Coordinates of C-alpha atoms in Angstrom, one line a residue:
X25 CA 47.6 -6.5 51.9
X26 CA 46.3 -4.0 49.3
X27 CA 42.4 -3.7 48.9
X28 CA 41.0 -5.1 45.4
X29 CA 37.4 -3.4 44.4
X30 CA 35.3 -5.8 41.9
X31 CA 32.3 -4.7 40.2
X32 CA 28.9 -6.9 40.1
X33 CA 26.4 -6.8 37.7
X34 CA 24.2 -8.7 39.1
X35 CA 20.9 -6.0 40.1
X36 CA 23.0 -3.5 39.8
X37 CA 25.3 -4.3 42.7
X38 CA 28.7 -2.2 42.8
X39 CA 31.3 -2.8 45.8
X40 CA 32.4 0.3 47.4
X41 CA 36.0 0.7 46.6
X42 CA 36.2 3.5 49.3
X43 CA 35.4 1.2 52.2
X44 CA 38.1 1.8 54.8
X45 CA 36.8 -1.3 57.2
X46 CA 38.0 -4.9 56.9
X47 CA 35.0 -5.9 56.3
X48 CA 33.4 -5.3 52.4
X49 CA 30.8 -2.6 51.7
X50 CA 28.4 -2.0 48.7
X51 CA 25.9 0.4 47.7
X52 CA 23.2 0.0 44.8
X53 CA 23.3 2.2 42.1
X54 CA 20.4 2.5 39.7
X55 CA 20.1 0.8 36.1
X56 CA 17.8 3.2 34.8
X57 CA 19.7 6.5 34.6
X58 CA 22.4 7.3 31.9
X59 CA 24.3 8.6 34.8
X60 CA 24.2 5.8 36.9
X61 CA 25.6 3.8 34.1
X62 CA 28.1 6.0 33.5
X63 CA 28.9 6.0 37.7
X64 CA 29.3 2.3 37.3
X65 CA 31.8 2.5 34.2
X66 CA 33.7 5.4 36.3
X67 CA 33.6 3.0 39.4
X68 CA 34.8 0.3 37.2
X69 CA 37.7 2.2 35.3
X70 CA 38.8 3.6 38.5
X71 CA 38.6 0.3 41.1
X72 CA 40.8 -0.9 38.5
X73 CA 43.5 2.1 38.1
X74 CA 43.6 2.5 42.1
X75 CA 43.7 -1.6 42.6
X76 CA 46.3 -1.6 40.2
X77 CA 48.4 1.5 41.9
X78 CA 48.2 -0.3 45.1
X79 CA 49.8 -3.7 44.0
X80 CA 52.1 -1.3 42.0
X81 CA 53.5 0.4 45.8
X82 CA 53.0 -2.9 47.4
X83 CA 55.4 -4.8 45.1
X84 CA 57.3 -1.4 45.6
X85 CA 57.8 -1.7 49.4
X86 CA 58.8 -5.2 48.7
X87 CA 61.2 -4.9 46.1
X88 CA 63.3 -1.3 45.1
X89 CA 64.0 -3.1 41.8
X90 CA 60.3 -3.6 40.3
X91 CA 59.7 0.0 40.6
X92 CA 57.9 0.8 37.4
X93 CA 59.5 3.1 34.9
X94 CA 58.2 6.7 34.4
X95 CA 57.0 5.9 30.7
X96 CA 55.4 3.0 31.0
X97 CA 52.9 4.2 33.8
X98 CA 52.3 7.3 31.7
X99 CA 51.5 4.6 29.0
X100 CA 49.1 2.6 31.3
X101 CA 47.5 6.3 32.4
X102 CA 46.9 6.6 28.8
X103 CA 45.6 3.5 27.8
X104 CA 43.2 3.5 30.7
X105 CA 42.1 6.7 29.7
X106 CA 41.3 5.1 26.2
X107 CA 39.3 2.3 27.3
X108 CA 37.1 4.2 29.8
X109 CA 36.5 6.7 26.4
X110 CA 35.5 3.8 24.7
X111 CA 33.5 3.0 27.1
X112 CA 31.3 6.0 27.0
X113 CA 31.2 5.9 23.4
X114 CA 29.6 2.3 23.5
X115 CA 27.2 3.2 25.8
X116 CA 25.8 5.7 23.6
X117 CA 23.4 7.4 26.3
X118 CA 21.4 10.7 26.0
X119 CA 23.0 13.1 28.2
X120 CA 21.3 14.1 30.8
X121 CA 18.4 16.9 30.4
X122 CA 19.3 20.1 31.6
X123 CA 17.3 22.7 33.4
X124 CA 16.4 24.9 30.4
X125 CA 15.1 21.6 28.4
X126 CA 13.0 20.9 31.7
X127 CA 12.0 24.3 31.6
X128 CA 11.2 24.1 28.3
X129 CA 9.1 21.1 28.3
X130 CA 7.6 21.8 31.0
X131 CA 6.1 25.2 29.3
X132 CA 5.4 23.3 26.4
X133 CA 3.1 20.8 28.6
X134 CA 1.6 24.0 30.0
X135 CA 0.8 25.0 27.1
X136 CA -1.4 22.3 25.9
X137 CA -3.0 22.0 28.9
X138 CA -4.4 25.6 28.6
X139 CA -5.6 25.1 24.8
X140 CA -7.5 22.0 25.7
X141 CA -8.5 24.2 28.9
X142 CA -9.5 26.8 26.2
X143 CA -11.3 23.8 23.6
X144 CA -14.0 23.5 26.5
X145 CA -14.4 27.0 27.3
X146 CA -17.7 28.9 26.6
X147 CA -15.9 31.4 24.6
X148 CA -16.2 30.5 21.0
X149 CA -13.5 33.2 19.8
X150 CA -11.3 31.4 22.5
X151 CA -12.2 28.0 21.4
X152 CA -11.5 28.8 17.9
X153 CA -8.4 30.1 18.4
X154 CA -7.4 26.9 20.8
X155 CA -8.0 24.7 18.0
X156 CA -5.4 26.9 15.5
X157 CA -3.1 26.5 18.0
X158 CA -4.1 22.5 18.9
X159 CA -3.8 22.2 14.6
X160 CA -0.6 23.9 14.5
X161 CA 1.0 21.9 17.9
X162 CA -0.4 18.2 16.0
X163 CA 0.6 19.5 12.7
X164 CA 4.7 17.8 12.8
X165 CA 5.1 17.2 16.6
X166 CA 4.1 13.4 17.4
X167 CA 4.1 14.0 21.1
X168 CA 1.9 16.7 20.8
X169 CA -0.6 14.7 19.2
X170 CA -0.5 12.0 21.9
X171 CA -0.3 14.6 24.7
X172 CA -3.4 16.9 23.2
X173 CA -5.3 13.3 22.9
X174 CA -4.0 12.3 26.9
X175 CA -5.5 15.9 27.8
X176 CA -8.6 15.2 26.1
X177 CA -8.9 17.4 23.2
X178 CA -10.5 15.4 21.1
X179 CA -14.4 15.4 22.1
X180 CA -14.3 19.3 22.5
X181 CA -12.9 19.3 19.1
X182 CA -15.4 16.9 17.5
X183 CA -18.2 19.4 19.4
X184 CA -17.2 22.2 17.4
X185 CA -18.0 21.0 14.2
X186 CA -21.8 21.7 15.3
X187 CA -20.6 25.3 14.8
X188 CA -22.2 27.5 12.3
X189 CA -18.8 29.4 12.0
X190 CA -17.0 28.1 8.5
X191 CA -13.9 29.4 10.5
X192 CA -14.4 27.0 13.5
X193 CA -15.7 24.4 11.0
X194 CA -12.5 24.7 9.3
X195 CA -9.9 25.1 12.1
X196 CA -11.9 21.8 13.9
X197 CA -11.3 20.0 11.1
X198 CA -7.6 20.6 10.4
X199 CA -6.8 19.8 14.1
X200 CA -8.9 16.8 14.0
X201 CA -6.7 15.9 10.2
X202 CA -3.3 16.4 12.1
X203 CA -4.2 14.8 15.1
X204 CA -4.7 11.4 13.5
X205 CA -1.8 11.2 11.4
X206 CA 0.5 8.4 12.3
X207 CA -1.7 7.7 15.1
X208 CA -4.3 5.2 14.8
X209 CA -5.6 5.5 18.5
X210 CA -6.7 9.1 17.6
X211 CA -8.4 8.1 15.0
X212 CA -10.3 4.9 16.4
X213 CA -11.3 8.0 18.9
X214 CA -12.0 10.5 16.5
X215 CA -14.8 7.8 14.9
X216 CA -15.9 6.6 18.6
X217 CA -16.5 10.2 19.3
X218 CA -19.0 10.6 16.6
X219 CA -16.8 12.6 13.8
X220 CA -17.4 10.5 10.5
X221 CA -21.3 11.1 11.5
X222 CA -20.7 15.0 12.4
X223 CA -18.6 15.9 9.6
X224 CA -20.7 14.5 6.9
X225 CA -23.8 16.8 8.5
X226 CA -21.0 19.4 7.4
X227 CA -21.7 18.9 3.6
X228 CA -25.8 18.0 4.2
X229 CA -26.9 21.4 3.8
X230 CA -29.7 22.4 0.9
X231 CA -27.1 24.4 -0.7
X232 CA -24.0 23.4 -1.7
X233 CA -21.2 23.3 1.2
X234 CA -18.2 25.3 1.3
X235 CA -15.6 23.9 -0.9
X236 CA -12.7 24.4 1.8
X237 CA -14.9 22.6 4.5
X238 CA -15.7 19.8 1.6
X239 CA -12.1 19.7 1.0
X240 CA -11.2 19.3 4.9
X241 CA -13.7 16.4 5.5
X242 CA -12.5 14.6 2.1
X243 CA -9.4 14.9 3.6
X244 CA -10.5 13.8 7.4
X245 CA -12.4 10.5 5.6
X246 CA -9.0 9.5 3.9
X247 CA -6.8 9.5 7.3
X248 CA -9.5 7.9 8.9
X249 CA -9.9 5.2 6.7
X250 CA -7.4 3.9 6.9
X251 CA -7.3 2.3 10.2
X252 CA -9.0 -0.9 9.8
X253 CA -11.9 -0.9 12.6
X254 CA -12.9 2.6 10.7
X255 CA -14.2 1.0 7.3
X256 CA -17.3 0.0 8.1
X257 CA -18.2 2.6 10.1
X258 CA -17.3 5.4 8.2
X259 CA -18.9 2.6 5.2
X260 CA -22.3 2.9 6.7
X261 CA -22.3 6.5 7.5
X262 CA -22.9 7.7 4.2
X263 CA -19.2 8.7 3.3
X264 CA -19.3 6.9 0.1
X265 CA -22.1 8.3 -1.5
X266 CA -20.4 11.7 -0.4
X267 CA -17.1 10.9 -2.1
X268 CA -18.3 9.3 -5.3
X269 CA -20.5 12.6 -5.9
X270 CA -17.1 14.7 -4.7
X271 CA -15.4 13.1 -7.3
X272 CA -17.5 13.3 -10.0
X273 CA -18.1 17.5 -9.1
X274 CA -14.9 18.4 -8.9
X275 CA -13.3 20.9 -11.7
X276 CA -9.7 21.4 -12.6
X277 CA -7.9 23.7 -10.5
X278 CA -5.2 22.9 -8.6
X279 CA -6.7 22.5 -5.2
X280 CA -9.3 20.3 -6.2
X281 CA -6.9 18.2 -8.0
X282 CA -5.4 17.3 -4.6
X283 CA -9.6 16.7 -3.7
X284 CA -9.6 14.2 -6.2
X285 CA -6.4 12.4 -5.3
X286 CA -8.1 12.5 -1.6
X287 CA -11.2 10.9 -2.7
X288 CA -9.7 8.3 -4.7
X289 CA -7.3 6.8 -2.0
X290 CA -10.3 7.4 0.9
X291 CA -13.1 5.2 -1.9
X292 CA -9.8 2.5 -2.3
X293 CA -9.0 2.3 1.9
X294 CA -12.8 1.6 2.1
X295 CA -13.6 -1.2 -0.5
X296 CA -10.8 -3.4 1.0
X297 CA -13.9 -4.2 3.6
X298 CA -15.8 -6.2 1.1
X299 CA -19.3 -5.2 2.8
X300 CA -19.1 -1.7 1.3
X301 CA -18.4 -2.7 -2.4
X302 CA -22.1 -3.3 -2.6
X303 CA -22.8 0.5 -1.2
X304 CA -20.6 1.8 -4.2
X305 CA -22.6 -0.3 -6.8
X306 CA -25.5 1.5 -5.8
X307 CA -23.9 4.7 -6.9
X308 CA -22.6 5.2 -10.5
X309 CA -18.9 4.7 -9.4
X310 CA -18.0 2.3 -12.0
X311 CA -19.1 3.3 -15.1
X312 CA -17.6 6.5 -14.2
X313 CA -14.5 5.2 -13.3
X314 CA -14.1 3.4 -17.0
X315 CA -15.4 5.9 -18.8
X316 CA -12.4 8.7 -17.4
X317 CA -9.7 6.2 -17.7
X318 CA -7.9 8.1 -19.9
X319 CA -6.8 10.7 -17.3
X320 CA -2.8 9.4 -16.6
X321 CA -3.1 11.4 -13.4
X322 CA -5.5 9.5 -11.8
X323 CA -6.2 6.8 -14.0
X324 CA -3.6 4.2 -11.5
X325 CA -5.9 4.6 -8.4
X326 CA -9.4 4.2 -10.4
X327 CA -7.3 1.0 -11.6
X328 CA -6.7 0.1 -7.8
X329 CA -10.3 0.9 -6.7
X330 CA -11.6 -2.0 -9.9
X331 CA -9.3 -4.3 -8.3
X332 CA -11.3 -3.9 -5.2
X333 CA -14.6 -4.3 -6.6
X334 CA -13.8 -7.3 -8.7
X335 CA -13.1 -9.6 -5.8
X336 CA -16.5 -9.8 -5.1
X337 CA -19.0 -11.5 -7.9
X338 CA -21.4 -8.7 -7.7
X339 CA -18.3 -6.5 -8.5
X340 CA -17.4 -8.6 -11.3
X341 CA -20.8 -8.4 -12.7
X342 CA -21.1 -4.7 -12.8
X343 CA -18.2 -4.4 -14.7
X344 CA -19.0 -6.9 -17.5
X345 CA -22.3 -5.1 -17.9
X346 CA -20.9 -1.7 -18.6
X347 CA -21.0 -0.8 -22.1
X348 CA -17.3 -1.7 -24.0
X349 CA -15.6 -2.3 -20.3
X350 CA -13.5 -5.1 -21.5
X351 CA -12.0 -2.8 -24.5
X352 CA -10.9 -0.3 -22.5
X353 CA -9.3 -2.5 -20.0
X354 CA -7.4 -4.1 -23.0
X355 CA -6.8 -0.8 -24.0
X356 CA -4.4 -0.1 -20.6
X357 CA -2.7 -2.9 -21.6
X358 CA -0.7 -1.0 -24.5
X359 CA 0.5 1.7 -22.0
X360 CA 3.6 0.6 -21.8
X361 CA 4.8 3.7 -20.7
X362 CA 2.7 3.0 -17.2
X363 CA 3.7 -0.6 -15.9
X364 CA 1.5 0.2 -12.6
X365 CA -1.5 0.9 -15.0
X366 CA -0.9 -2.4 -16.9
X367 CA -0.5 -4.2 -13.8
X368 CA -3.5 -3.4 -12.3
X369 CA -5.8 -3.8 -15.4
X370 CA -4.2 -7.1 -16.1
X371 CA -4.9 -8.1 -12.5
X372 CA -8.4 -7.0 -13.3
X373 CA -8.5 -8.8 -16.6
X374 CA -7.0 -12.0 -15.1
X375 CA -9.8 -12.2 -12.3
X376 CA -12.4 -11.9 -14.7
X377 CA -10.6 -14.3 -17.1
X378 CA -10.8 -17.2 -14.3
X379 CA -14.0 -16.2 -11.8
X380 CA -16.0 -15.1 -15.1
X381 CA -18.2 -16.5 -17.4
X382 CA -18.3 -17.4 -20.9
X383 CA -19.4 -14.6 -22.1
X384 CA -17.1 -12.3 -20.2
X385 CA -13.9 -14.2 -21.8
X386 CA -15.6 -14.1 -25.2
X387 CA -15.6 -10.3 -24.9
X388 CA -12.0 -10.3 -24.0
X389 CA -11.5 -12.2 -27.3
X390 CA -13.6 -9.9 -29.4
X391 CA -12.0 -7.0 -28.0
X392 CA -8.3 -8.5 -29.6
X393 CA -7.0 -8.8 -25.9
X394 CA -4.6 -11.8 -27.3
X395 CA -2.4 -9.5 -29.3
X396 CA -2.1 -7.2 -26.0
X397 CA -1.2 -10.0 -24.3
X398 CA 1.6 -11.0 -25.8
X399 CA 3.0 -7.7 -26.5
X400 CA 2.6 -7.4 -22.8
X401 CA 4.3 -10.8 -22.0
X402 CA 7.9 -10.0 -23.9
X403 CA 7.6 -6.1 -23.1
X404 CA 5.6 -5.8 -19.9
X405 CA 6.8 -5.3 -16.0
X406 CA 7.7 -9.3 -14.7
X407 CA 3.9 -8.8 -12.8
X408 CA 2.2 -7.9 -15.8
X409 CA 4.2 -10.7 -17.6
X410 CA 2.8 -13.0 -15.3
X411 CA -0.9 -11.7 -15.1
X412 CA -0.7 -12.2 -19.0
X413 CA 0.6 -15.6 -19.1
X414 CA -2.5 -16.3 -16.5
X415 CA -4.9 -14.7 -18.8
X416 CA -3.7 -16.6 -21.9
X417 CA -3.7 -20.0 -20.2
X418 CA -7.2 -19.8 -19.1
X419 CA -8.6 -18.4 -22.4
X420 CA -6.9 -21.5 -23.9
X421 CA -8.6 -23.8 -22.1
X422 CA -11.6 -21.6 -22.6
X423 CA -11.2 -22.3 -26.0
X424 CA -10.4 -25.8 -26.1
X425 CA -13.4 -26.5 -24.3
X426 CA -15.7 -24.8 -26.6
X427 CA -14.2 -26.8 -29.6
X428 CA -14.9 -29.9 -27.8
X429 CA -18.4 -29.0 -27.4
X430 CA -19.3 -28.2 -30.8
X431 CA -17.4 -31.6 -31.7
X432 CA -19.7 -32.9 -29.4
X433 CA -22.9 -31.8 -31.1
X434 CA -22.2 -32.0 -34.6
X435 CA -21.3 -36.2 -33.5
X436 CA -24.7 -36.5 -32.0
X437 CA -26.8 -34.5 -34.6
X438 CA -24.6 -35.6 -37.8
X439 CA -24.0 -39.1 -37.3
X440 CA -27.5 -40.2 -38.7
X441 CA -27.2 -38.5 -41.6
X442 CA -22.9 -39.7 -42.5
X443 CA -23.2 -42.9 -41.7
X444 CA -25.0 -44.2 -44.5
X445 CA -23.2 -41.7 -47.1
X446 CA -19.7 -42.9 -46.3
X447 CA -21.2 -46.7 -45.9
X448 CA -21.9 -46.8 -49.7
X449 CA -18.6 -45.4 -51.3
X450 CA -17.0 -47.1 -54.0
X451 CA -14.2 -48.4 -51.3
X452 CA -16.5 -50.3 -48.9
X453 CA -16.7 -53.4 -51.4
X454 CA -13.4 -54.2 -51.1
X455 CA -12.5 -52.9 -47.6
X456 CA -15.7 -52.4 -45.5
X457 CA -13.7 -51.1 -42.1
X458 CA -11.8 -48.3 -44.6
X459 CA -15.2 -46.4 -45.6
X460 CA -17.4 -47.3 -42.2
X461 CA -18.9 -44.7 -40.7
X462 CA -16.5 -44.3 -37.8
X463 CA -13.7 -43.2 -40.2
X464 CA -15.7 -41.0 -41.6
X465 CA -16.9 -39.2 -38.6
X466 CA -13.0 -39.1 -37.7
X467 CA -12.7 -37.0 -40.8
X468 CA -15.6 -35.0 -40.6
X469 CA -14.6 -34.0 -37.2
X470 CA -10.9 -33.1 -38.5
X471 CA -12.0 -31.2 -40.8
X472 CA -14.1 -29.1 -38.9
X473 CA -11.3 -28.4 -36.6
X474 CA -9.2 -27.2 -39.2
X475 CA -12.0 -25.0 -40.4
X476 CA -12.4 -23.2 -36.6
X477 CA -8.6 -23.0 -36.5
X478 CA -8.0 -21.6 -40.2
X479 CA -11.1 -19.3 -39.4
X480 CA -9.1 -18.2 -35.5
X481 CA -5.7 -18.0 -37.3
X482 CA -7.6 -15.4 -39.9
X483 CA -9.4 -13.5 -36.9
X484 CA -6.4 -12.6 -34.8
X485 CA -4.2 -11.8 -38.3
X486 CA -6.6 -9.2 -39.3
X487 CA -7.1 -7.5 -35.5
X488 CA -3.0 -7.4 -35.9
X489 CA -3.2 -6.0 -39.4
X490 CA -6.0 -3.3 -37.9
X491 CA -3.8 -2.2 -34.6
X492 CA -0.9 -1.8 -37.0
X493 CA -2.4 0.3 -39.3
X494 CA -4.1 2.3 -36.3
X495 CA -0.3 2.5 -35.4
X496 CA 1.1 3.9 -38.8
X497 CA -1.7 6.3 -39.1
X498 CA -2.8 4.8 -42.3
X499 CA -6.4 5.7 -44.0
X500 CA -9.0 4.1 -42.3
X501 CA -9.9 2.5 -46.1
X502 CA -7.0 1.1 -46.4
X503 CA -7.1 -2.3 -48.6
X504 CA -4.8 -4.8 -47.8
X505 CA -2.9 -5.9 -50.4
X506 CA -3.3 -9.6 -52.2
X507 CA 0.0 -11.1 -50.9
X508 CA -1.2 -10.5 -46.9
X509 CA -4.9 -12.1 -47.9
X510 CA -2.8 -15.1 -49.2
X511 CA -1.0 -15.4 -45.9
X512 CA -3.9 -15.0 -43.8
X513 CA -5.1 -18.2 -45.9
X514 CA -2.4 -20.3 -45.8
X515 CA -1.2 -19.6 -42.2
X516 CA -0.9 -22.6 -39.9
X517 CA -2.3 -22.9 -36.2
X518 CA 1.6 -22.2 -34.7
X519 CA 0.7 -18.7 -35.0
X520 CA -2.3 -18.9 -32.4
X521 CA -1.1 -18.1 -29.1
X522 CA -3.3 -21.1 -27.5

């Protein structure tokens, strides 16, 4: 009776279709080798094409007539050889290394083992010269960067920025940079091994540091930051004071412009740690900030680095205290050609609209942030819509609040002196409830109500009238004519937006 072979998948178990004795044989292959897999898919394919050959010449010696035509086992042949292509194709397994890529790896990993070898030499032309190579290695190869860290490059590296060589300072530095991109256990070791601390002693010298090596550790303090566990570290090392006074140095030119860019992100990663928004009020960050809003190119991240620093209430405070803040923030609103600068100073706005005080929401009034607002809701990005629609509703409860309190005090302090004027008209002989004094403080009240609307209504027509002749690039003397005075006098209260 013909031999069947069946395949097990059961830890890897495959019965040995070659077994000559009555009795059944396996071996194990491996499940952790492309070619074992591929053994176990030729051991299937073929178990099947022999078993099937078999039962084809046993049926055979049985029967002359059920010999299979020519054609159709050509066609089986084929369609075996089909399926076991398919079945390589789903596997989709790397093919196996061959000896030059061993070769070549394994030169590679010799070759990192002698820079690191050369990072801890006494040498320091050889230890320079390790860490250009160790920058270049880390500079687009991810396994470098984890092998250099496995081989221990990184303390040797952090020791050379003691070095009085700019070169070595430089080189250090670089490696240090593209060792800890995409790779946030290099740069929790980077801080452990004491580079935030070392690096700013780069930039502590009486005179002015060199502006690559400022431009290096600017751009070591941004990678850095931004692994969580780094903020307040780096935070308390004295970074921020550093970056704020980077910023605020730095000229024009092209490479410096990227400085800036660097500074910028590294001051944002670090005041999402709330602890060191109080270490940037003690520089002059802020008022800074507002005052160069105007720059496009860099205006969006001094936006982000506000939203930071207006979580806090301290945050909040030294913004309302710097001189026309809340106009220039309404001011970003009418960018509409920058829906990320709109969104962020609404964001701002809206925080300071509902965590505020008083005061702070009265200068958002004064400064005609209503008008901006709802430009901003029908034209705006759907965030800044929203941000505008928050703004709005809590400036008209604001609002209605404050009307209720002065209705409040004119009924206490005025109801002495009404009573007794309204209590003697001409109508209370006839119908004393008609000219009591509780009608007539209904009417006093209503009438002062209509006076603070008429006089809103009048406010927020002319602050239109102004931005549209700012718009039209009219004379500043510009006399409205009588016609718009008459409408600003007999407009109604639908035109107030709350």
């Amino acid at each position: 009776m013909a031999e069947y072979c069946y395949r097990n998948d059961v830890s890897s178990l495959v019965l040995d279709p070659h077994s000559t004795s009555p009795s059944v044989h396996f071996h194990l292959c491996t499940a952790f080798s492309g070619s074992s897999f591929r053994r176990k898919i030729f051991h299937a394919v073929s178990c099947g094409a022999s078993s099937h050959h078999r039962r084809n010449h046993h049926d055979f010696t049985r029967s002359a007539s059920d010999e299979p035509k020519p054609k159709a086992a050509a066609k089986r042949r084929s369609v075996n050889s089909e399926k076991f292509s398919d079945l390589l194709r789903m596997a989709d397994l790397p093919e196996p290394e061959t000896d030059a890529v061993k070769t070549k790896n394994g030169e590679a990993l010799e070759e990192l083992k002698r820079v690191v070898t050369e990072l801890q030499a006494v040498d320091s032309v050889k230890r320079k010269a390790a860490a250009s190579i160790a920058r270049l290695r880390a500079k687009k190869d991810l396994e470098a960067r984890v092998t250099l860290a496995i081989l221990g490059a990184i303390p040797p590296l952090v020791g050379m920025l003691d070095s009085e060589d700019v070169e070595t300072q430089i080189a250090s530095l670089y490696a240090l940079l593209n060792l800890g991109i995409g790779n946030d256990a290099n740069k929790a070791a980077i801080v452990k091994a004491g580079g935030a601390h070392k690096m700013l002693k780069l930039i502590e010298f009486p005179t002015a540091p060199n502006p690559s090596v400022s431009e290096a550790v600017v751009a070591n303090f941004l990678g850095l930051s931004a692994l969580d566990s780094n903020k307040p570290v780096i935070g308390s090392s004295g970074a921020i004071p550093f970056l704020v006074k980077t910023l605020q140095n730095l000229d024009h030119r092209s490479c410096s412009l990227q400085s800036k860019q660097d500074a910028l992100r590294a001051l944002y990663n670090l005041l999402i740690f709330k602890s060191n928004v109080s270490i940037v009020l003690e520089t002059n960050l802020i008022p800074f900030l507002l005052k160069t809003l105007d720059d496009m190119e860099v205006s969006e991240r001094m936006l982000a680095i506000l939203s930071n620093v207006v979580s806090t209430s301290e945050g909040r405070k030294a913004i309302s205290t710097v001189a026309d803040a809340f106009p220039i923030l309404v001011d970003v609103l009418n960018w509409t050609d920058s829906p990320g600068c709109q969104e962020k100073a609404s964001y701002i706005l809206m925080v300071m609209a509902h965590k505020g005080n008083n005061s702070d929401r009265q200068a958002m009034t004064q400064a005609g942030i209503v008008s901006s607002l709802l430009e901003l809701t029908l034209l705006g990005s759907p965030l800044a819509q929203k941000r505008a629609s928050r703004i709005l509703e809590c400036l008209r409860v604001d609002k209605g609040k404050q009307v209720s309190e002065n209705f409040g005090n004119s009924l206490g302090t005025g109801a002495a002196v009404s009573a007794p004027i309204c209590g003697v008209s001409s109508s209370s002989s006839t119908n004393p409830v008609a000219g009591g004094p509780k009608e007539c403080l209904e009417e006093k009240n209503s009438s002062e109500e209509k006076r603070a609307v008429k006089q809103l209504v009048q406010q927020s027509l002319l602050y239109n009238m102004r931005r549209i002749i700012k718009r039209a690039n009219l004379p500043q003397d510009f006399v409205p004519s009588n016609h718009f005075k008459s409408l600003t006098s007999t407009s109604t209260s639908k035109s107030l937006p709350f």
